[in-house]
């Protein structure tokens, strides 16, 4: 376990968001050097070499995504930084936006230069009032200092950033939903193709990357893609921010090296489970990733391949820890309520299906369940997943299928007993550090 | 929750956009390649002024942005943060999602509900408080969490909630 901190390379002293603090950490040096040293294609090449995979949840290689831009388009290219961060359990981008926004801005300048975008949008979810203010302040500072605006130092290159405030809709975290939102429309998603790299914001070629991905770019350009590529494992390179919540003694945002042991991380860095309880389950990558039992996590390391092999997904890196004594059906009801609430209504399987799922789970939790309900749940998910325009439908099914698979006995117990063995409540655990 | 537009007058003089608001909206329009992109930030300007999005303001905004009130309604009702009806001076929004539920959000909601004598979704008679349940606020590490207007209150306990309410008196 190493102490390398790329994204959280600052002290939490209330000043880390300022230009002064960022420059003390050699901030903006990379951007000044890069314009002289590298062509845009060189930067794309470094990012490709780094192997960094999109940190929003899908894990798609960022450099490869950039290379999908058409070479012969005469339309402007846009870069969007996705800071919608709506996946329940996730709060890692918030830390960058609130406490290290200049690193993100430098990443955006470098990335815009690489893909020849003159205008970038940072889309931040509306609830993040503080993050919006901190980021806007940093953008204003960067304009004043000449890092943004027309003709950046030593070049004829232009880069503008607009901070855009969302208004509360999970589906907008999807890239095309987010583009519709910036265009002032309902945040419903678009059919693909055309893919955003060809026809995105305002019908122009658009690259959209997560906050954490873009904030990693200055380090990659400064040190070279190869150096970044050597951090972590072969296929999961670099560091990853994990948002840890639930029944742990030290919840919060951690930066870990890909490939670290999950159980060691949970025990040592997160301080283990509250009140000395035993671990019952882990949702390792945000609410839509399949739930795991403790035995699935024993040999798991924190990287895309290992968590996939364990039966789930690294997703956005949101680790939700669940202690013994928690009713899994009640928990699933909370999740099902969320997906039903957030379904945008565009595709029938998701709009109707998420409502049916919620009704059935509620019925089981409240004592009116029948044995056949369990298989009805998984039959409904079969008709939602991969039958919708966007991944919200698939996301709604991940928890249902995995809860049924891993905790079937709890469904049976609820149905046989005619009610919730935990009295329909969550046990309250207290002792945090 | 949804309020039919006919409940309110669309030409209510109380909700006429002020010249300052008009100027701010015009500035927004000039910032984007397409006029319609100013819609969401313009709605926030309206909500900051009136506390909600009144139909009269929607009609005026539609004219400024060369769009129809219907299209603006579709946006207002799609996103959860635009208030379709007036809310209290303090809009208390408690997270009900996974991590907050695990850490006792229900106790916080029940306590608020009892103390303010309203159910989630309701506003107190004196129009001081509105209580709402919301989905994940992205502060899961410091659950349970609530947001009052645009400020987060984290690591809540019943006692902490009492102190916060007292500070709002």
Coordinates of N, CA, C and O in Angstrom, one line a residue, chain A residues 307-400:
Chain A
X307 N -13.0 -6.7 -9.2 CA -14.3 -6.6 -8.7 C -15.3 -7.2 -9.7 O -16.3 -7.8 -9.3
X308 N -15.0 -7.1 -11.0 CA -15.9 -7.8 -11.9 C -15.8 -9.3 -11.7 O -16.9 -10.0 -11.7
X309 N -14.6 -9.8 -11.4 CA -14.5 -11.3 -11.2 C -15.3 -11.7 -9.9 O -15.8 -12.8 -9.8
X310 N -15.3 -10.8 -9.0 CA -16.0 -11.1 -7.7 C -17.6 -11.0 -7.9 O -18.3 -11.4 -7.0
X311 N -18.0 -10.5 -9.1 CA -19.4 -10.5 -9.4 C -20.1 -9.2 -9.4 O -21.3 -9.0 -9.4
X312 N -19.3 -8.1 -9.3 CA -19.9 -6.8 -9.3 C -19.1 -5.9 -10.2 O -18.6 -6.3 -11.2
X313 N -18.9 -4.6 -9.8 CA -18.3 -3.7 -10.7 C -17.7 -2.5 -9.9 O -18.3 -2.1 -8.9
X314 N -16.6 -2.0 -10.3 CA -15.9 -0.9 -9.6 C -16.8 0.4 -9.7 O -16.8 1.3 -8.9
X315 N -17.5 0.5 -10.8 CA -18.4 1.6 -11.1 C -17.8 3.0 -10.8 O -16.7 3.3 -11.3
X316 N -18.4 3.8 -9.9 CA -17.9 5.1 -9.6 C -17.0 5.0 -8.4 O -16.5 6.1 -8.0
X317 N -16.8 3.9 -7.9 CA -15.9 3.7 -6.7 C -16.7 4.1 -5.4 O -16.0 4.5 -4.4
X318 N -18.0 3.9 -5.4 CA -18.7 4.3 -4.2 C -19.0 3.0 -3.4 O -19.8 2.1 -3.8
X319 N -18.2 2.8 -2.3 CA -18.3 1.6 -1.5 C -19.4 1.8 -0.4 O -19.2 2.7 0.5
X320 N -20.4 1.1 -0.4 CA -21.5 1.2 0.6 C -21.4 -0.1 1.5 O -21.5 -1.2 1.0
X321 N -21.1 0.1 2.8 CA -20.8 -1.0 3.7 C -22.0 -1.2 4.6 O -22.6 -0.3 5.1
X322 N -22.4 -2.5 4.6 CA -23.6 -2.9 5.3 C -23.3 -3.9 6.4 O -22.7 -5.0 6.1
X323 N -23.6 -3.6 7.7 CA -23.3 -4.5 8.8 C -24.4 -5.5 9.1 O -25.5 -5.3 8.6
X324 N -24.0 -6.5 9.8 CA -25.0 -7.5 10.2 C -26.2 -6.8 11.0 O -26.0 -5.8 11.6
X325 N -27.3 -7.4 10.9 CA -28.5 -6.8 11.5 C -29.3 -5.9 10.6 O -30.3 -5.3 11.0
X326 N -28.8 -5.7 9.4 CA -29.5 -4.9 8.4 C -30.5 -5.7 7.6 O -30.1 -6.7 7.1
X327 N -31.7 -5.2 7.4 CA -32.7 -5.9 6.6 C -32.4 -5.6 5.1 O -32.5 -4.5 4.7
X328 N -32.0 -6.6 4.4 CA -31.7 -6.4 3.0 C -32.9 -6.1 2.1 O -32.8 -5.4 1.1
X329 N -34.0 -6.5 2.5 CA -35.2 -6.2 1.7 C -35.6 -4.8 1.9 O -36.0 -4.1 0.9
X330 N -35.5 -4.3 3.1 CA -35.8 -2.8 3.4 C -34.8 -2.0 2.6 O -35.2 -1.0 2.0
X331 N -33.6 -2.4 2.6 CA -32.5 -1.7 1.8 C -32.8 -1.7 0.3 O -32.7 -0.7 -0.4
X332 N -33.3 -2.9 -0.2 CA -33.6 -3.0 -1.6 C -34.8 -2.1 -1.9 O -34.9 -1.5 -3.0
X333 N -35.7 -1.9 -0.9 CA -36.9 -1.1 -1.2 C -36.4 0.4 -1.3 O -37.0 1.1 -2.2
X334 N -35.4 0.8 -0.6 CA -34.9 2.2 -0.7 C -34.4 2.4 -2.1 O -34.6 3.4 -2.8
X335 N -33.6 1.3 -2.6 CA -33.0 1.4 -3.9 C -34.0 1.4 -5.0 O -34.0 2.2 -5.9
X336 N -35.0 0.5 -4.8 CA -36.1 0.4 -5.9 C -36.9 1.7 -5.9 O -37.3 2.2 -7.0
X337 N -37.1 2.3 -4.8 CA -37.8 3.6 -4.8 C -37.0 4.6 -5.5 O -37.6 5.4 -6.3
X338 N -35.7 4.7 -5.3 CA -34.9 5.6 -6.0 C -35.0 5.5 -7.6 O -35.2 6.4 -8.3
X339 N -34.8 4.2 -8.1 CA -34.8 4.1 -9.5 C -36.2 4.4 -10.1 O -36.3 4.9 -11.2
X340 N -37.3 4.0 -9.4 CA -38.6 4.3 -9.8 C -38.8 5.9 -9.9 O -39.3 6.4 -10.9
X341 N -38.3 6.5 -8.9 CA -38.4 8.0 -8.8 C -37.6 8.7 -10.0 O -38.1 9.6 -10.5
X342 N -36.5 8.1 -10.3 CA -35.6 8.7 -11.3 C -35.8 8.3 -12.7 O -35.3 8.9 -13.6
X343 N -36.6 7.2 -12.9 CA -36.9 6.8 -14.3 C -37.5 8.0 -15.0 O -38.5 8.6 -14.5
X344 N -37.0 8.3 -16.2 CA -37.4 9.6 -16.8 C -38.7 9.4 -17.6 O -39.3 10.4 -18.0
X345 N -39.2 8.2 -17.8 CA -40.5 8.0 -18.4 C -40.4 7.8 -19.9 O -41.4 7.6 -20.6
X346 N -39.2 7.9 -20.5 CA -39.1 7.8 -21.9 C -39.3 6.4 -22.5 O -40.0 6.2 -23.5
X347 N -38.7 5.4 -21.8 CA -38.9 4.0 -22.3 C -39.8 3.2 -21.4 O -39.6 3.2 -20.2
X348 N -40.8 2.6 -22.0 CA -41.8 1.8 -21.3 C -41.3 0.8 -20.3 O -41.7 0.8 -19.2
X349 N -40.3 -0.1 -20.7 CA -39.9 -1.1 -19.8 C -39.4 -0.5 -18.4 O -39.6 -1.1 -17.4
X350 N -38.6 0.6 -18.5 CA -38.1 1.2 -17.3 C -39.1 1.9 -16.5 O -39.3 1.8 -15.3
X351 N -39.9 2.7 -17.2 CA -41.0 3.6 -16.6 C -42.0 2.7 -15.8 O -42.3 2.9 -14.7
X352 N -42.4 1.6 -16.5 CA -43.4 0.7 -15.8 C -42.7 -0.3 -14.9 O -43.2 -0.5 -13.8
X353 N -41.7 -0.9 -15.4 CA -41.0 -1.9 -14.7 C -40.5 -1.5 -13.3 O -40.6 -2.2 -12.3
X354 N -39.9 -0.3 -13.2 CA -39.3 0.1 -11.9 C -40.4 0.3 -10.9 O -40.2 0.0 -9.7
X355 N -41.6 0.7 -11.4 CA -42.8 0.8 -10.5 C -43.2 -0.6 -10.0 O -43.5 -0.8 -8.8
X356 N -43.3 -1.5 -10.9 CA -43.7 -2.9 -10.5 C -42.7 -3.5 -9.5 O -43.1 -4.1 -8.5
X357 N -41.4 -3.3 -9.7 CA -40.4 -3.8 -8.8 C -40.6 -3.3 -7.4 O -40.6 -4.0 -6.4
X358 N -40.8 -2.0 -7.4 CA -41.0 -1.3 -6.1 C -42.2 -1.9 -5.3 O -42.1 -2.2 -4.2
X359 N -43.3 -2.0 -6.1 CA -44.5 -2.5 -5.4 C -44.3 -3.9 -4.8 O -44.8 -4.2 -3.7
X360 N -43.6 -4.8 -5.6 CA -43.4 -6.2 -5.2 C -42.5 -6.2 -3.9 O -42.8 -6.9 -3.0
X361 N -41.4 -5.5 -4.0 CA -40.5 -5.5 -2.9 C -41.2 -4.9 -1.6 O -41.0 -5.5 -0.5
X362 N -41.9 -3.9 -1.8 CA -42.7 -3.3 -0.7 C -43.6 -4.3 -0.1 O -43.7 -4.4 1.2
X363 N -44.3 -5.0 -1.0 CA -45.2 -6.0 -0.5 C -44.5 -7.1 0.3 O -45.0 -7.5 1.4
X364 N -43.4 -7.6 -0.2 CA -42.6 -8.6 0.5 C -42.2 -8.1 1.9 O -42.4 -8.7 2.9
X365 N -41.7 -6.9 1.9 CA -41.2 -6.2 3.1 C -42.3 -6.1 4.2 O -42.1 -6.3 5.4
X366 N -43.5 -5.7 3.7 CA -44.6 -5.5 4.6 C -45.4 -6.7 4.9 O -46.4 -6.6 5.7
X367 N -45.0 -7.9 4.4 CA -45.6 -9.1 4.9 C -46.7 -9.7 3.9 O -47.3 -10.7 4.2
X368 N -46.9 -9.1 2.8 CA -47.9 -9.6 1.9 C -47.3 -10.4 0.7 O -48.0 -10.6 -0.3
X369 N -46.0 -10.7 0.8 CA -45.4 -11.4 -0.3 C -45.8 -12.8 -0.5 O -46.2 -13.5 0.4
X370 N -45.7 -13.3 -1.8 CA -45.9 -14.7 -2.1 C -44.6 -15.3 -2.7 O -43.8 -14.5 -3.2
X371 N -44.4 -16.6 -2.5 CA -43.2 -17.2 -3.0 C -42.9 -16.9 -4.5 O -41.7 -16.6 -4.8
X372 N -43.9 -16.8 -5.3 CA -43.6 -16.6 -6.7 C -43.1 -15.2 -7.0 O -42.6 -14.9 -8.1
X373 N -43.3 -14.3 -6.0 CA -42.9 -12.9 -6.2 C -41.4 -12.8 -6.5 O -40.9 -12.0 -7.2
X374 N -40.6 -13.7 -5.9 CA -39.2 -13.7 -6.0 C -38.8 -13.8 -7.5 O -38.0 -13.1 -8.0
X375 N -39.4 -14.8 -8.1 CA -39.0 -15.1 -9.5 C -39.7 -14.0 -10.4 O -39.1 -13.7 -11.5
X376 N -40.8 -13.4 -10.0 CA -41.4 -12.4 -10.8 C -40.4 -11.2 -10.9 O -40.3 -10.5 -11.9
X377 N -39.8 -10.9 -9.7 CA -38.8 -9.8 -9.7 C -37.7 -10.0 -10.8 O -37.5 -9.1 -11.6
X378 N -37.1 -11.2 -10.9 CA -36.1 -11.4 -11.8 C -36.6 -11.5 -13.2 O -35.9 -11.3 -14.2
X379 N -37.9 -11.9 -13.4 CA -38.4 -11.9 -14.7 C -38.7 -10.5 -15.2 O -38.5 -10.2 -16.4
X380 N -39.1 -9.6 -14.3 CA -39.2 -8.2 -14.7 C -37.9 -7.6 -15.1 O -37.8 -6.9 -16.2
X381 N -36.9 -7.9 -14.4 CA -35.6 -7.2 -14.7 C -35.1 -7.7 -16.1 O -34.5 -6.9 -16.8
X382 N -35.4 -8.9 -16.4 CA -35.0 -9.5 -17.7 C -35.6 -8.6 -18.8 O -35.0 -8.5 -19.9
X383 N -36.8 -8.1 -18.6 CA -37.5 -7.3 -19.6 C -37.1 -5.8 -19.6 O -37.5 -5.1 -20.5
X384 N -36.4 -5.4 -18.5 CA -36.0 -4.0 -18.5 C -34.6 -3.9 -19.0 O -34.3 -3.1 -19.9
X385 N -33.7 -4.6 -18.4 CA -32.2 -4.5 -18.7 C -32.0 -4.7 -20.2 O -32.5 -5.6 -20.8
X386 N -31.2 -3.7 -20.8 CA -30.8 -3.7 -22.2 C -32.0 -3.6 -23.1 O -31.9 -3.8 -24.3
X387 N -33.2 -3.1 -22.6 CA -34.3 -2.8 -23.5 C -34.7 -1.3 -23.4 O -35.8 -1.0 -23.7
X388 N -33.7 -0.5 -23.0 CA -34.0 0.9 -22.8 C -32.9 1.7 -23.5 O -31.9 1.2 -23.8
X389 N -33.2 3.0 -23.7 CA -32.2 3.9 -24.4 C -31.0 4.0 -23.6 O -29.9 3.9 -24.1
X390 N -31.2 4.3 -22.3 CA -30.0 4.6 -21.5 C -29.8 3.6 -20.4 O -30.6 2.7 -20.2
X391 N -28.7 3.6 -19.7 CA -28.4 2.6 -18.7 C -29.1 2.7 -17.4 O -28.9 1.8 -16.5
X392 N -30.1 3.6 -17.3 CA -30.8 3.7 -16.0 C -31.6 2.4 -15.8 O -31.7 1.9 -14.7
X393 N -32.2 1.9 -16.9 CA -32.9 0.6 -16.8 C -32.0 -0.5 -16.3 O -32.4 -1.2 -15.3
X394 N -30.8 -0.6 -16.8 CA -29.9 -1.7 -16.4 C -29.5 -1.4 -15.0 O -29.4 -2.4 -14.2
X395 N -29.3 -0.2 -14.6 CA -28.8 0.2 -13.3 C -29.9 -0.2 -12.2 O -29.5 -0.7 -11.2
X396 N -31.1 -0.1 -12.6 CA -32.2 -0.4 -11.7 C -32.2 -1.9 -11.4 O -32.7 -2.4 -10.4
X397 N -31.8 -2.7 -12.4 CA -31.8 -4.2 -12.3 C -30.7 -4.8 -11.5 O -30.8 -5.8 -10.9
X398 N -29.5 -4.1 -11.6 CA -28.3 -4.6 -10.9 C -28.6 -5.0 -9.4 O -28.3 -6.1 -9.0
X399 N -29.1 -4.1 -8.7 CA -29.4 -4.4 -7.3 C -30.4 -5.5 -7.1 O -30.2 -6.5 -6.3
X400 N -31.5 -5.5 -7.9 CA -32.6 -6.5 -7.7 C -32.1 -7.9 -7.9 O -32.2 -8.8 -7.1

